Short mmCIF file of C-alpha atoms in Angstrom, two decimals:
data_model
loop_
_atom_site.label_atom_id
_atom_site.label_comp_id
_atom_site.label_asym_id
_atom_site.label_seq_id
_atom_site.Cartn_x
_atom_site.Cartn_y
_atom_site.Cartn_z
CA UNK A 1 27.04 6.52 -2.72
CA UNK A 2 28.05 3.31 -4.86
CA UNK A 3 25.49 2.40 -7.24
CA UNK A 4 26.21 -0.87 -6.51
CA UNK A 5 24.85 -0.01 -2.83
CA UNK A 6 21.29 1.06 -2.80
CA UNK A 7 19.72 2.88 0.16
CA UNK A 8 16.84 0.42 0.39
CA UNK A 9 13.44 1.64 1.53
CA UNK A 10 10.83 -1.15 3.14
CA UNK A 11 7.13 0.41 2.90
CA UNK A 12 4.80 -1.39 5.32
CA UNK A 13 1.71 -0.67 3.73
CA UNK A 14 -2.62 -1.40 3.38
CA UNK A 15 -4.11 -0.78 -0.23
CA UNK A 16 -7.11 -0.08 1.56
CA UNK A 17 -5.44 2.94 3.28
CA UNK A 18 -5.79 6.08 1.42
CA UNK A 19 -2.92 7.88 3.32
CA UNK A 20 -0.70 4.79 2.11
CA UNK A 21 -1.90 6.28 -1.40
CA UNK A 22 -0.77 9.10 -0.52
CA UNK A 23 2.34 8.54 1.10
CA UNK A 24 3.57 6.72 -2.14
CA UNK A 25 3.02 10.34 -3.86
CA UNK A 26 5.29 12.33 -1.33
CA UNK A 27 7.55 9.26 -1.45
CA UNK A 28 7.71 9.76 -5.30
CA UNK A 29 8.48 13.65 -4.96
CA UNK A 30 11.08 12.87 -2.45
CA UNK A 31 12.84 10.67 -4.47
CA UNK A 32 12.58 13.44 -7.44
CA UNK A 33 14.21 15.62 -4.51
CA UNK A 34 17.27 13.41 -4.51
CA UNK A 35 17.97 13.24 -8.46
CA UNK A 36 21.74 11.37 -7.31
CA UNK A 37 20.52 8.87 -5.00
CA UNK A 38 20.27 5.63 -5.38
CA UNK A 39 17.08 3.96 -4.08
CA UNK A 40 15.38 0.75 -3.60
CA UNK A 41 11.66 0.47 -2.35
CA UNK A 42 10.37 -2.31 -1.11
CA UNK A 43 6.42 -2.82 -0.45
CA UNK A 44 5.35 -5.01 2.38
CA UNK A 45 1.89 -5.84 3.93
CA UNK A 46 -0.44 -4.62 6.74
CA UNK A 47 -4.10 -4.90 7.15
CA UNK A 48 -5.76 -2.13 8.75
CA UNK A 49 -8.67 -4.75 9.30
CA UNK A 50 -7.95 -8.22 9.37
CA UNK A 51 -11.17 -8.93 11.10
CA UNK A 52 -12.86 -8.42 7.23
CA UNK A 53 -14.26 -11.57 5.72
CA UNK A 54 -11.88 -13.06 2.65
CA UNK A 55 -15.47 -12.02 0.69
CA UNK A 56 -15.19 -8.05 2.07
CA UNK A 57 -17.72 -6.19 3.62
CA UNK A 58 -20.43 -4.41 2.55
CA UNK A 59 -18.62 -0.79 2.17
CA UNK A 60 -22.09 0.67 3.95
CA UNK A 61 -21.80 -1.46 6.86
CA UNK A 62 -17.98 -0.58 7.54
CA UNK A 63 -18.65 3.07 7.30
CA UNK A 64 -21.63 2.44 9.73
CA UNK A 65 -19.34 0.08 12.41
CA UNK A 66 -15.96 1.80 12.08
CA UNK A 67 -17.24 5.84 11.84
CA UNK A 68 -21.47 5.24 13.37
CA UNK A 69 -22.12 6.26 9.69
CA UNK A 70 -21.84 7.70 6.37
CA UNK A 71 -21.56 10.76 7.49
CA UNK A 72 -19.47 11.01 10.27
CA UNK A 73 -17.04 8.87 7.64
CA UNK A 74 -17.65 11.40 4.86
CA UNK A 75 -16.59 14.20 7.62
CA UNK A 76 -13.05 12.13 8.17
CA UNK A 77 -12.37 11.31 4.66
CA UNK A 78 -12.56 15.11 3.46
CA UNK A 79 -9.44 15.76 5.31
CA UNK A 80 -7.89 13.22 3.35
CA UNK A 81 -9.82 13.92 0.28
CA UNK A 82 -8.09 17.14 0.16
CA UNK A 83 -4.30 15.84 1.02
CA UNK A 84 -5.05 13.23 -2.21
CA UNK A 85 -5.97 16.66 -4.27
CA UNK A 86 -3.01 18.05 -3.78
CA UNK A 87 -0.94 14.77 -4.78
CA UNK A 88 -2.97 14.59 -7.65
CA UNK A 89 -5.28 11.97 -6.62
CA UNK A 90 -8.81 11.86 -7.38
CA UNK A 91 -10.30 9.99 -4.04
CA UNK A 92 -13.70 8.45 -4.65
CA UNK A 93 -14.73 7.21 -1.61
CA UNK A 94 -18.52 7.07 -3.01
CA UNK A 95 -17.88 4.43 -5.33
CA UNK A 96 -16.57 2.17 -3.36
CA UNK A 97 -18.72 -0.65 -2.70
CA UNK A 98 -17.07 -3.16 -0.87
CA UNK A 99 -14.45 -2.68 1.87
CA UNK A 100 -12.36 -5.43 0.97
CA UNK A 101 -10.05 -8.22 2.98
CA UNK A 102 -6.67 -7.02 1.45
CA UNK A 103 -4.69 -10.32 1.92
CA UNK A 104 -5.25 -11.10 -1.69
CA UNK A 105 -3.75 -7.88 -2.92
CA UNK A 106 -0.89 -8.60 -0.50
CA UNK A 107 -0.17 -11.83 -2.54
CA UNK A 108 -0.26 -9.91 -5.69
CA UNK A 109 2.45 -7.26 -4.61
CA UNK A 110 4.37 -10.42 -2.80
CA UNK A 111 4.62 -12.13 -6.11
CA UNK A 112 5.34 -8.62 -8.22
CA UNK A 113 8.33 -8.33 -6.22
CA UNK A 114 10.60 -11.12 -7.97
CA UNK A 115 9.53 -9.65 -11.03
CA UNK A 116 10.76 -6.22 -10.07
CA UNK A 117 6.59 -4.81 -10.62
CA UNK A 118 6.16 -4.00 -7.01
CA UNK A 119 5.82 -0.19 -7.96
CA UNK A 120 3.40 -1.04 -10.59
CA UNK A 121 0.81 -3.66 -8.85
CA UNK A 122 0.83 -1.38 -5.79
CA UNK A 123 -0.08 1.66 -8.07
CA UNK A 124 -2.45 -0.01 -10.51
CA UNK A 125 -4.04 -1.65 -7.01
CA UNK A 126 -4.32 2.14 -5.17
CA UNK A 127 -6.20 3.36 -8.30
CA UNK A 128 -8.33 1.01 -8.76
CA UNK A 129 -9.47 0.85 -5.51
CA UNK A 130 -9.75 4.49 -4.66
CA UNK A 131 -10.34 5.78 -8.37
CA UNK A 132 -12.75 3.37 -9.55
CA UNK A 133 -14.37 1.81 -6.38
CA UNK A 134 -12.93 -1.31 -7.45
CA UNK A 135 -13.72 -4.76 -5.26
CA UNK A 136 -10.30 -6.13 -4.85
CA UNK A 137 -11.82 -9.32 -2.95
CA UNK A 138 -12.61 -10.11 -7.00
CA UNK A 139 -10.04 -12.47 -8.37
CA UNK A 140 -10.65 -11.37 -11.79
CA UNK A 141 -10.72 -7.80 -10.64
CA UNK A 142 -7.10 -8.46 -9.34
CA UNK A 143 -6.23 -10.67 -12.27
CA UNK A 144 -6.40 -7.92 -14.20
CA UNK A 145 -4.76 -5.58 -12.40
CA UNK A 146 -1.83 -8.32 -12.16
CA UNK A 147 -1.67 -7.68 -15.92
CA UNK A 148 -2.00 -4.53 -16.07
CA UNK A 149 0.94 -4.60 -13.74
CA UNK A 150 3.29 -7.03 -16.22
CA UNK A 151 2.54 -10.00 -14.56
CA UNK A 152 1.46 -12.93 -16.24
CA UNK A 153 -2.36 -12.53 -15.90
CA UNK A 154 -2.93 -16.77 -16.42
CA UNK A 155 -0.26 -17.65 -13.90
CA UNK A 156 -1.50 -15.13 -11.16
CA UNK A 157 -5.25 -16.34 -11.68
CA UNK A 158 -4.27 -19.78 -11.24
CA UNK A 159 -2.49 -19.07 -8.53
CA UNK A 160 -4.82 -16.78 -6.38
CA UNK A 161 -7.23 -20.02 -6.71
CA UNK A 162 -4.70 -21.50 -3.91
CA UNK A 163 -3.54 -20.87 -0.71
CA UNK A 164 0.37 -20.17 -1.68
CA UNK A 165 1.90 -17.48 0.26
CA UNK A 166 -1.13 -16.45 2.87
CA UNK A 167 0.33 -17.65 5.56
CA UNK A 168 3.81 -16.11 4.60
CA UNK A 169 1.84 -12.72 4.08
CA UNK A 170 -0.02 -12.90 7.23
CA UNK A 171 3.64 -14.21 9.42
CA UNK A 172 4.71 -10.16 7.49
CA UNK A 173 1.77 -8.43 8.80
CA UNK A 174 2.81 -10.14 12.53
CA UNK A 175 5.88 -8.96 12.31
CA UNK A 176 5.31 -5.32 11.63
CA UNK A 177 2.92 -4.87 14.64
CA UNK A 178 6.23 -7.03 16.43
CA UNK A 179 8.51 -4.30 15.43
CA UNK A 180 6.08 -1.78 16.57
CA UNK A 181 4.12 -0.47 13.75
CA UNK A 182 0.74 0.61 14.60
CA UNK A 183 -0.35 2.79 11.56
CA UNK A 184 0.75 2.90 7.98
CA UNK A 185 2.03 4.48 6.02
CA UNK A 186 5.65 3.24 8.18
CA UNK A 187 8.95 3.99 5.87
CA UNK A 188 11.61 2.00 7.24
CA UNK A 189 15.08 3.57 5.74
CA UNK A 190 18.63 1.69 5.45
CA UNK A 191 16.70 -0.75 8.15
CA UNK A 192 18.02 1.85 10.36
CA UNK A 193 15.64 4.96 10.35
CA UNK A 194 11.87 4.98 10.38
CA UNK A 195 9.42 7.40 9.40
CA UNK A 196 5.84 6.94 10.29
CA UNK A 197 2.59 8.25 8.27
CA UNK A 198 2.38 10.10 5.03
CA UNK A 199 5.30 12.86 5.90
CA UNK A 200 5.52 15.73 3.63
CA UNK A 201 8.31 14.80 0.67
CA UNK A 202 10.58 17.12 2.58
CA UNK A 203 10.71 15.13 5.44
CA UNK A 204 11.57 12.14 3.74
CA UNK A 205 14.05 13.38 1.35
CA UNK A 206 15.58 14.47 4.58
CA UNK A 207 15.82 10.81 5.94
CA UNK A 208 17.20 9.38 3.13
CA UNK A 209 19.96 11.57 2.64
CA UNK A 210 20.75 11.35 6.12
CA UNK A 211 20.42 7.55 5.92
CA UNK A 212 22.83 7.78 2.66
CA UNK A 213 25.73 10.31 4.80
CA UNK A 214 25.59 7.49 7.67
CA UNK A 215 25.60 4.74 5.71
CA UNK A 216 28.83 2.65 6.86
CA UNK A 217 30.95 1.36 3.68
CA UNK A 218 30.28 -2.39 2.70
#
């Protein structure tokens, strides 16, 4: 495979989704499967709720309308407590807060792309939010993160104080229920293959390499 010719991977994705968290491990290990490949990801958006406020909800209030409770939610989430634990990820669900509108983060990882920091704002946003409890509806919150990131921390506050790229972020999160996504984690390989949910690393190093021996030459 040229190097010249990356097999370029397009992850439709939710920070508030913890299996997207953990589909970015087992895409990490996959990738460490495939030492002489030569990869691109690319992050885009989804909102598993875009019903949420631009302020968030009140992370007691989801649990209570989405799951009838605490409970019941705490009963779901241990399944995927347990899948984070064995990607090395702490989940704690009990400090978060606020169940936040995600369009914001969206913008962040939008702009991170042009500065080649997709990988690092999508990270630094997963960990805060599911590490620390983090609201990401909190512009200084995300500011920060932006930083954290490499981005210029100034620019991005000024910037998240306007409207610049919503729309363009929400037309993104059209098209990937248009093309038929209805749950993320959704890998879409070469633009050709698609893998949907947090497969085993396996699984995807499988795809890849089959998207890399059908890959026509350029």
């Amino acid at each position: 495979m040229s190097a010249t010719a990356p097999i370029v991977i397009d992850v439709i994705s939710d920070v508030m989704c913890p299996w997207c968290f953990i589909g970015k491990r087992r895409l990490e290990k996959a990738l460490m499967l495939l030492p002489g490949s030569t990869v691109k990801v690319q992050w885009h958006p989804y909102q598993l709720d875009a019903t949420l406020h631009k302020e968030g909800k009140d992370r007691k209030k989801y649990l209570e309308d989405k799951f009838g409770g605490a409970e019941r939610a705490k009963e779901i989430y241990a399944q995927v407590r347990n899948a984070g634990a064995t990607e090395g990820i702490d989940f704690r669900f009990e400090a978060i807060t606020k169940s936040p509108n995600t369009i914001d983060s969206h913008r962040l990882i939008r702009w991170a792309r042009s500065e080649n920091m997709q990988d690092a704002m999508v990270e630094e946003l997963f960990r805060l939010y599911f590490t620390e409890g983090a609201d990401l509806t909190d512009k200084q919150v995300l500011s920060n993160a932006a930083e954290y990131a490499g981005l210029n921390s100034k620019v991005v506050s000024d910037l998240l104080n306007t409207d610049l790229d919503v729309k363009e972020v929400e037309a993104d999160v059209v098209r990937a229920h248009e093309i038929g996504v209805t749950g993320v984690p959704f890998f879409i390989i070469d633009g050709r293959f698609a893998v949907a949910g947090a497969e085993n690393p396996e699984t995807l190093a499988a795809a890849i390499r089959h998207a890399e021996e059908t890959k026509t030459g350029e």
